[in-house]
Structure formats: C-alpha cells, structure tokens
PDB file of C-alpha atoms in Angstrom:
ATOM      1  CA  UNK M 177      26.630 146.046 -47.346  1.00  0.00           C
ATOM      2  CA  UNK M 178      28.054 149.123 -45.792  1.00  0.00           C
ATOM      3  CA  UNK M 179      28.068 149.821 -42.226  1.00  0.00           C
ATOM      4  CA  UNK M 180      25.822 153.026 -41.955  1.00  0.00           C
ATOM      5  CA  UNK M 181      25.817 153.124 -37.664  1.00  0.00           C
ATOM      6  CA  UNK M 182      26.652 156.964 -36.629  1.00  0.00           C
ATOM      7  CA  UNK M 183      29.508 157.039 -34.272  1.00  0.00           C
ATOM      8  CA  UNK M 184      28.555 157.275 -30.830  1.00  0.00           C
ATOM      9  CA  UNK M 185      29.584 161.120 -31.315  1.00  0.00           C
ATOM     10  CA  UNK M 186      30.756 162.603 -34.016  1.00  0.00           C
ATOM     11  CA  UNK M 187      34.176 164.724 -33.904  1.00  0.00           C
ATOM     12  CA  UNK M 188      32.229 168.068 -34.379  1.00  0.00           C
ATOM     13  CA  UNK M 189      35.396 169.312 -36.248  1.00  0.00           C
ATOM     14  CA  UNK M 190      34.913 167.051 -38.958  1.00  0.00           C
ATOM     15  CA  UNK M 191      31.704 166.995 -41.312  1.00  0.00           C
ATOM     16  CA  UNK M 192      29.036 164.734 -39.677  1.00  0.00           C
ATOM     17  CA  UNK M 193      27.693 162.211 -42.202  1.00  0.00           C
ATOM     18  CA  UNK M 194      24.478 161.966 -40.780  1.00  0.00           C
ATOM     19  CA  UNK M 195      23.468 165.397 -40.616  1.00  0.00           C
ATOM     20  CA  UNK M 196      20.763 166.451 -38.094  1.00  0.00           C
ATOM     21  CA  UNK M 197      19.985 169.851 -36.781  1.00  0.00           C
ATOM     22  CA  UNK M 198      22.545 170.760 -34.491  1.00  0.00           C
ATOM     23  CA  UNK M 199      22.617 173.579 -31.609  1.00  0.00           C
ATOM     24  CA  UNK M 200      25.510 175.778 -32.456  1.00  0.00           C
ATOM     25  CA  UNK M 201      28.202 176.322 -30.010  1.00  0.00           C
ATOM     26  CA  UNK M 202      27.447 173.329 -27.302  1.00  0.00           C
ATOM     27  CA  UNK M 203      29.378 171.040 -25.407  1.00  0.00           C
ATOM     28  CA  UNK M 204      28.192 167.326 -25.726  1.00  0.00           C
ATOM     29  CA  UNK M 205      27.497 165.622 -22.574  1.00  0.00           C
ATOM     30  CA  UNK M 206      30.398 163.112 -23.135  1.00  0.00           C
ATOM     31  CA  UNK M 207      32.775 166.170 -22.822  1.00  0.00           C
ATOM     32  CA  UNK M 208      31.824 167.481 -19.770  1.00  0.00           C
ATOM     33  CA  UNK M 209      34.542 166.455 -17.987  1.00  0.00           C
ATOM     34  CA  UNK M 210      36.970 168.836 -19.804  1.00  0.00           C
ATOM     35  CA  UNK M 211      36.014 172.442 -18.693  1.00  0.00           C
ATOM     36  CA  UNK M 212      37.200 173.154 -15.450  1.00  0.00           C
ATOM     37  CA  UNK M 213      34.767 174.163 -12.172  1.00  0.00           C
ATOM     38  CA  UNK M 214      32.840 176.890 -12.939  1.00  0.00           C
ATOM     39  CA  UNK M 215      33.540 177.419 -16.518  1.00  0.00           C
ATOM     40  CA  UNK M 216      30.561 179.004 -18.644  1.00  0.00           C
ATOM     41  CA  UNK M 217      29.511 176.525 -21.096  1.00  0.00           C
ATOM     42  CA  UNK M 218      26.476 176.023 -23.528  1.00  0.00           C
ATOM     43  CA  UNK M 219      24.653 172.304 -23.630  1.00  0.00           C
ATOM     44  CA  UNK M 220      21.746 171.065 -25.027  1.00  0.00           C
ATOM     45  CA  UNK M 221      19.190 168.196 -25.318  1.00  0.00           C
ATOM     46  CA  UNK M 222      16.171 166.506 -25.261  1.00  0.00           C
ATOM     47  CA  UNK M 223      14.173 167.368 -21.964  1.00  0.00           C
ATOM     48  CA  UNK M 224      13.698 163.540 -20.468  1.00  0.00           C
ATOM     49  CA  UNK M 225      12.867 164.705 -16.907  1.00  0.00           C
ATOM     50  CA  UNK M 226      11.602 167.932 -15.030  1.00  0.00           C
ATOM     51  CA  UNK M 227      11.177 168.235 -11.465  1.00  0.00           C
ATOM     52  CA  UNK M 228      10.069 170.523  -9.022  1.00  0.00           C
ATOM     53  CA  UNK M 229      10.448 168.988  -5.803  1.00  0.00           C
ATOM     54  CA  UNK M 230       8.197 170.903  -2.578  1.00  0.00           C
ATOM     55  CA  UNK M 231      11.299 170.756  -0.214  1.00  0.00           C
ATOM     56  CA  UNK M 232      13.518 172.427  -2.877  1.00  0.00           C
ATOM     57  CA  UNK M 233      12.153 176.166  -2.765  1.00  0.00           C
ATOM     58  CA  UNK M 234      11.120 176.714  -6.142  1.00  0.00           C
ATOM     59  CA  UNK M 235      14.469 175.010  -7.621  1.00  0.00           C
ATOM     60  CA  UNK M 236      13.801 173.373 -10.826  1.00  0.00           C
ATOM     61  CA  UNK M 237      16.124 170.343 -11.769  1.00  0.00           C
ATOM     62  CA  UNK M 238      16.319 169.226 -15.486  1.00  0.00           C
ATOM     63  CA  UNK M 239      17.970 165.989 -17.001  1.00  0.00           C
ATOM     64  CA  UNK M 240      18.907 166.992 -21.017  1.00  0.00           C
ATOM     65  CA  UNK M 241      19.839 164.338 -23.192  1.00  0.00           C
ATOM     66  CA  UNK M 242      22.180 164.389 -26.321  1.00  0.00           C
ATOM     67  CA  UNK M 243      23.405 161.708 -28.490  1.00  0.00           C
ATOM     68  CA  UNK M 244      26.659 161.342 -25.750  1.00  0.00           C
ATOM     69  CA  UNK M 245      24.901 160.706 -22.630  1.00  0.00           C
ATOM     70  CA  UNK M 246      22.797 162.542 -19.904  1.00  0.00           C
ATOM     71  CA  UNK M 247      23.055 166.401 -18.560  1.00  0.00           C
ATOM     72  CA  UNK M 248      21.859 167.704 -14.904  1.00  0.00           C
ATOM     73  CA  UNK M 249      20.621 171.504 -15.113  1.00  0.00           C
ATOM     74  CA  UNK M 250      19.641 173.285 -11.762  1.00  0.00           C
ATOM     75  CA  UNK M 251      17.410 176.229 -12.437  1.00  0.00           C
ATOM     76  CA  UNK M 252      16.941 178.627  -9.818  1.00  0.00           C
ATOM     77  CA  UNK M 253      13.570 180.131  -8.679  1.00  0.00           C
ATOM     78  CA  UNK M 254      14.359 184.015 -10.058  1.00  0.00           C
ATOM     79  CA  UNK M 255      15.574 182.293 -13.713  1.00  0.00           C
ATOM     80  CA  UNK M 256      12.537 179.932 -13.601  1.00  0.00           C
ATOM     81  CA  UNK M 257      10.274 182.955 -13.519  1.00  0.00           C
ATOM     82  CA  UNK M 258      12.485 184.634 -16.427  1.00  0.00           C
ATOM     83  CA  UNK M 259      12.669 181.574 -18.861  1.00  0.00           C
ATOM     84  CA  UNK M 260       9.315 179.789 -17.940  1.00  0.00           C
ATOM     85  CA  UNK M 261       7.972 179.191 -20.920  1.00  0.00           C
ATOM     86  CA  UNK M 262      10.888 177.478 -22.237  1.00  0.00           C
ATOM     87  CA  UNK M 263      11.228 175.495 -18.954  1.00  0.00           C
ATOM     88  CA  UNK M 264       7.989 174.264 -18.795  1.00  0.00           C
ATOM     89  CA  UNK M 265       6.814 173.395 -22.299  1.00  0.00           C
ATOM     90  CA  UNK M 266      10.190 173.099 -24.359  1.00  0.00           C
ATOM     91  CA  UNK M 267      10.815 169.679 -25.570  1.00  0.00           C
ATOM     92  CA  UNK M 268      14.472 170.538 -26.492  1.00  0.00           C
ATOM     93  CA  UNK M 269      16.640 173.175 -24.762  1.00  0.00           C
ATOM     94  CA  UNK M 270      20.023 174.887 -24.886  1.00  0.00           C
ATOM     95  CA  UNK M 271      20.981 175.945 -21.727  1.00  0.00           C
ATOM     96  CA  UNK M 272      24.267 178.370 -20.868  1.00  0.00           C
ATOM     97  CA  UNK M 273      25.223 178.189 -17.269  1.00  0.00           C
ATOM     98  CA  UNK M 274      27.892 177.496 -15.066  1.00  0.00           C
ATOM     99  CA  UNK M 275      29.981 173.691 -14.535  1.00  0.00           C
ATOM    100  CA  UNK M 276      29.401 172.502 -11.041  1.00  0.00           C
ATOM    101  CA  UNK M 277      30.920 169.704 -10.000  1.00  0.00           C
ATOM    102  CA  UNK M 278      30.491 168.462  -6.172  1.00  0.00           C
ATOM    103  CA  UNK M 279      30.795 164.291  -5.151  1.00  0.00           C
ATOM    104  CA  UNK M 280      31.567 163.392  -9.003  1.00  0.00           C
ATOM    105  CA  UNK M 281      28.092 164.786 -10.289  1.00  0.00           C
ATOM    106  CA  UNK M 282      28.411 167.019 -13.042  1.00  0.00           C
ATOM    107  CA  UNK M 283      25.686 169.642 -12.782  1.00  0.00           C
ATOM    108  CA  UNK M 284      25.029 173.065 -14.922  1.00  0.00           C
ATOM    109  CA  UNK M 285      23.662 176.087 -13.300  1.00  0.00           C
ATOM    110  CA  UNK M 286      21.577 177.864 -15.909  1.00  0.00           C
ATOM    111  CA  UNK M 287      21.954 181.407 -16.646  1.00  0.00           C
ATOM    112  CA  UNK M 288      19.899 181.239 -19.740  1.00  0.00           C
ATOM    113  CA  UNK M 289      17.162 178.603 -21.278  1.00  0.00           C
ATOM    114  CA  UNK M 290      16.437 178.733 -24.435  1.00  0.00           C
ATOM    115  CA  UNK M 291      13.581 176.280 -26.338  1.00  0.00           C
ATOM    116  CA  UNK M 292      14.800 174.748 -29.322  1.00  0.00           C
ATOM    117  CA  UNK M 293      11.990 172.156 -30.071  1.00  0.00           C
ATOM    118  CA  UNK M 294      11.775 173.698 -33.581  1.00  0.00           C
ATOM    119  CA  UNK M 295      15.135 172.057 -34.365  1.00  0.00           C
ATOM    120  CA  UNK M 296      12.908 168.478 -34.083  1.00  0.00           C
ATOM    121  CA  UNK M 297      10.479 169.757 -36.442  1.00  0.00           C
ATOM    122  CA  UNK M 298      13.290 169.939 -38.874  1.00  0.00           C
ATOM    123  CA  UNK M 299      13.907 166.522 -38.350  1.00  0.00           C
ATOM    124  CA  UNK M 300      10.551 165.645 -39.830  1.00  0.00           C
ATOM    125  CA  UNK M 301      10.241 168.322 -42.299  1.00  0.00           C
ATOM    126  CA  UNK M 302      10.356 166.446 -46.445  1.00  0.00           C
ATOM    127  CA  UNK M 303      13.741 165.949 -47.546  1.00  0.00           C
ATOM    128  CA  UNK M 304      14.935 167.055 -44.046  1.00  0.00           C
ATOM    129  CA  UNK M 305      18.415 166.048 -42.422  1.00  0.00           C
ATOM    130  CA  UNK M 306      15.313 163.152 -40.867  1.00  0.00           C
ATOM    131  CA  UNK M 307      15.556 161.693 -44.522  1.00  0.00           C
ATOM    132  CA  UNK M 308      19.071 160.811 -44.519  1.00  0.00           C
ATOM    133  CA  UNK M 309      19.356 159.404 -40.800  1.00  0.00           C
ATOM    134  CA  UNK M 310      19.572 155.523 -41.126  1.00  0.00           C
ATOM    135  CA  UNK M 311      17.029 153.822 -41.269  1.00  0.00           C
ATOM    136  CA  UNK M 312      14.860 156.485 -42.341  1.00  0.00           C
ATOM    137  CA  UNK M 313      12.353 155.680 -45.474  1.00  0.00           C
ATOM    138  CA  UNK M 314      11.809 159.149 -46.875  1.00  0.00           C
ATOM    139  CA  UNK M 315      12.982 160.429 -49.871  1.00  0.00           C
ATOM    140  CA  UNK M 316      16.648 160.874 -49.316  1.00  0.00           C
ATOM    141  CA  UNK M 317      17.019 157.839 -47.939  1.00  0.00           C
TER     142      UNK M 317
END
C-alpha cells in the first residue's frame, strides 16, 4: 500500500501532490521566523478565533490557521472599519501586514484583509482539488 500522508508542508517550490486551493504569494506559518522585524509579508488561514476584547479600544485580534501551524493578526480600529466585512464574516483570510515580534510572539499587523472563503468552496466543488485529498471518496479519488 502506498503511503499517501501530505507532508506536514509542502516545499511550495516543488509541485504539491495533493493539490488544494492555495492563496498566492503567502508565507506559511511555519516560516515565520525567517523575515526579519517589520518586514511586509502576506499570510493566510482559516479564521479559528476572533476577539474583540472591551479594554482593547476597538483592536481586533485574529488567530489564522494554515496547514504549518497558528498565525496572530492585530487589526487596528481605523482598518477594522475599512475591511469589516471580511473581518467579521470571512471564514478564510489573507492578510498583508507588518512582522512584529516582541517576547518571542510572532504577531502580523494588518494593512489589508482580504476574505477568501470561496477558496473552501472549491474544496467541495465535483471533481475539485477536495476529490483528490486523501481520504476523500469523490470521484477522483
């Protein structure tokens, strides 16, 4: 039988063989520790927690998660107001911001959100990159 686990991230400079909808142009949360302080990057993920705290004056924190582990995004009041739609009801979002790292946390202050939930749909659309994922029990399977 033929071992069919995807790697716990695929080298995105080689062909992935389990082919999903990917966000273009983003840094997996397993590589964050490469750019240096303050370097503009792109990430993206599943939205797994939003919070708005009372004592945090309108600051919105997000978690993200990818395949490679767990991203903190910081949104500030003025770009909540701008991107609130995709804050608030995207399941999946590519954020561009700033690296910020203070007492080993890794956090990225957005400059842009955008909502890419539709990339999930692909994942469930008929003979769909979903199909070929294992496990899967469509047709390409």
């Amino acid at each position: 039988m033929r071992d069919i686990t995807p790697p716990p991230f695929p080298d995105p400079r080689q062909p992935d063989p389990h082919p999903w909808p990917r966000p273009p142009a983003c840094l997996p949360a397993g590589m964050l520790d490469l750019p240096p302080q303050g370097a503009r990057i792109a990430v993206a993920g599943l939205v797994i927690l939003r919070q708005r705290p009372g004592t945090a004056k309108g600051v919105i924190f997000l978690t993200l998660e990818d395949e490679t582990g767990v991203v903190n995004v910081i949104v500030w009041r003025k770009l909540y107001e701008r991107f609130r739609r995709a804050v608030i009801a995207g399941r999946m979002l590519r954020v561009t911001g700033r690296l910020q790292r203070e007492n080993e946390v890794t956090h990225v202050i957005a400059e842009e959100v955008e909502d890419i939930s539709y990339m999930l749909d692909e994942l469930l659309r008929p003979g769909g990159p979903g199909d070929h994922m294992p496990g899967a029990s469509g047709p390409g399977a």
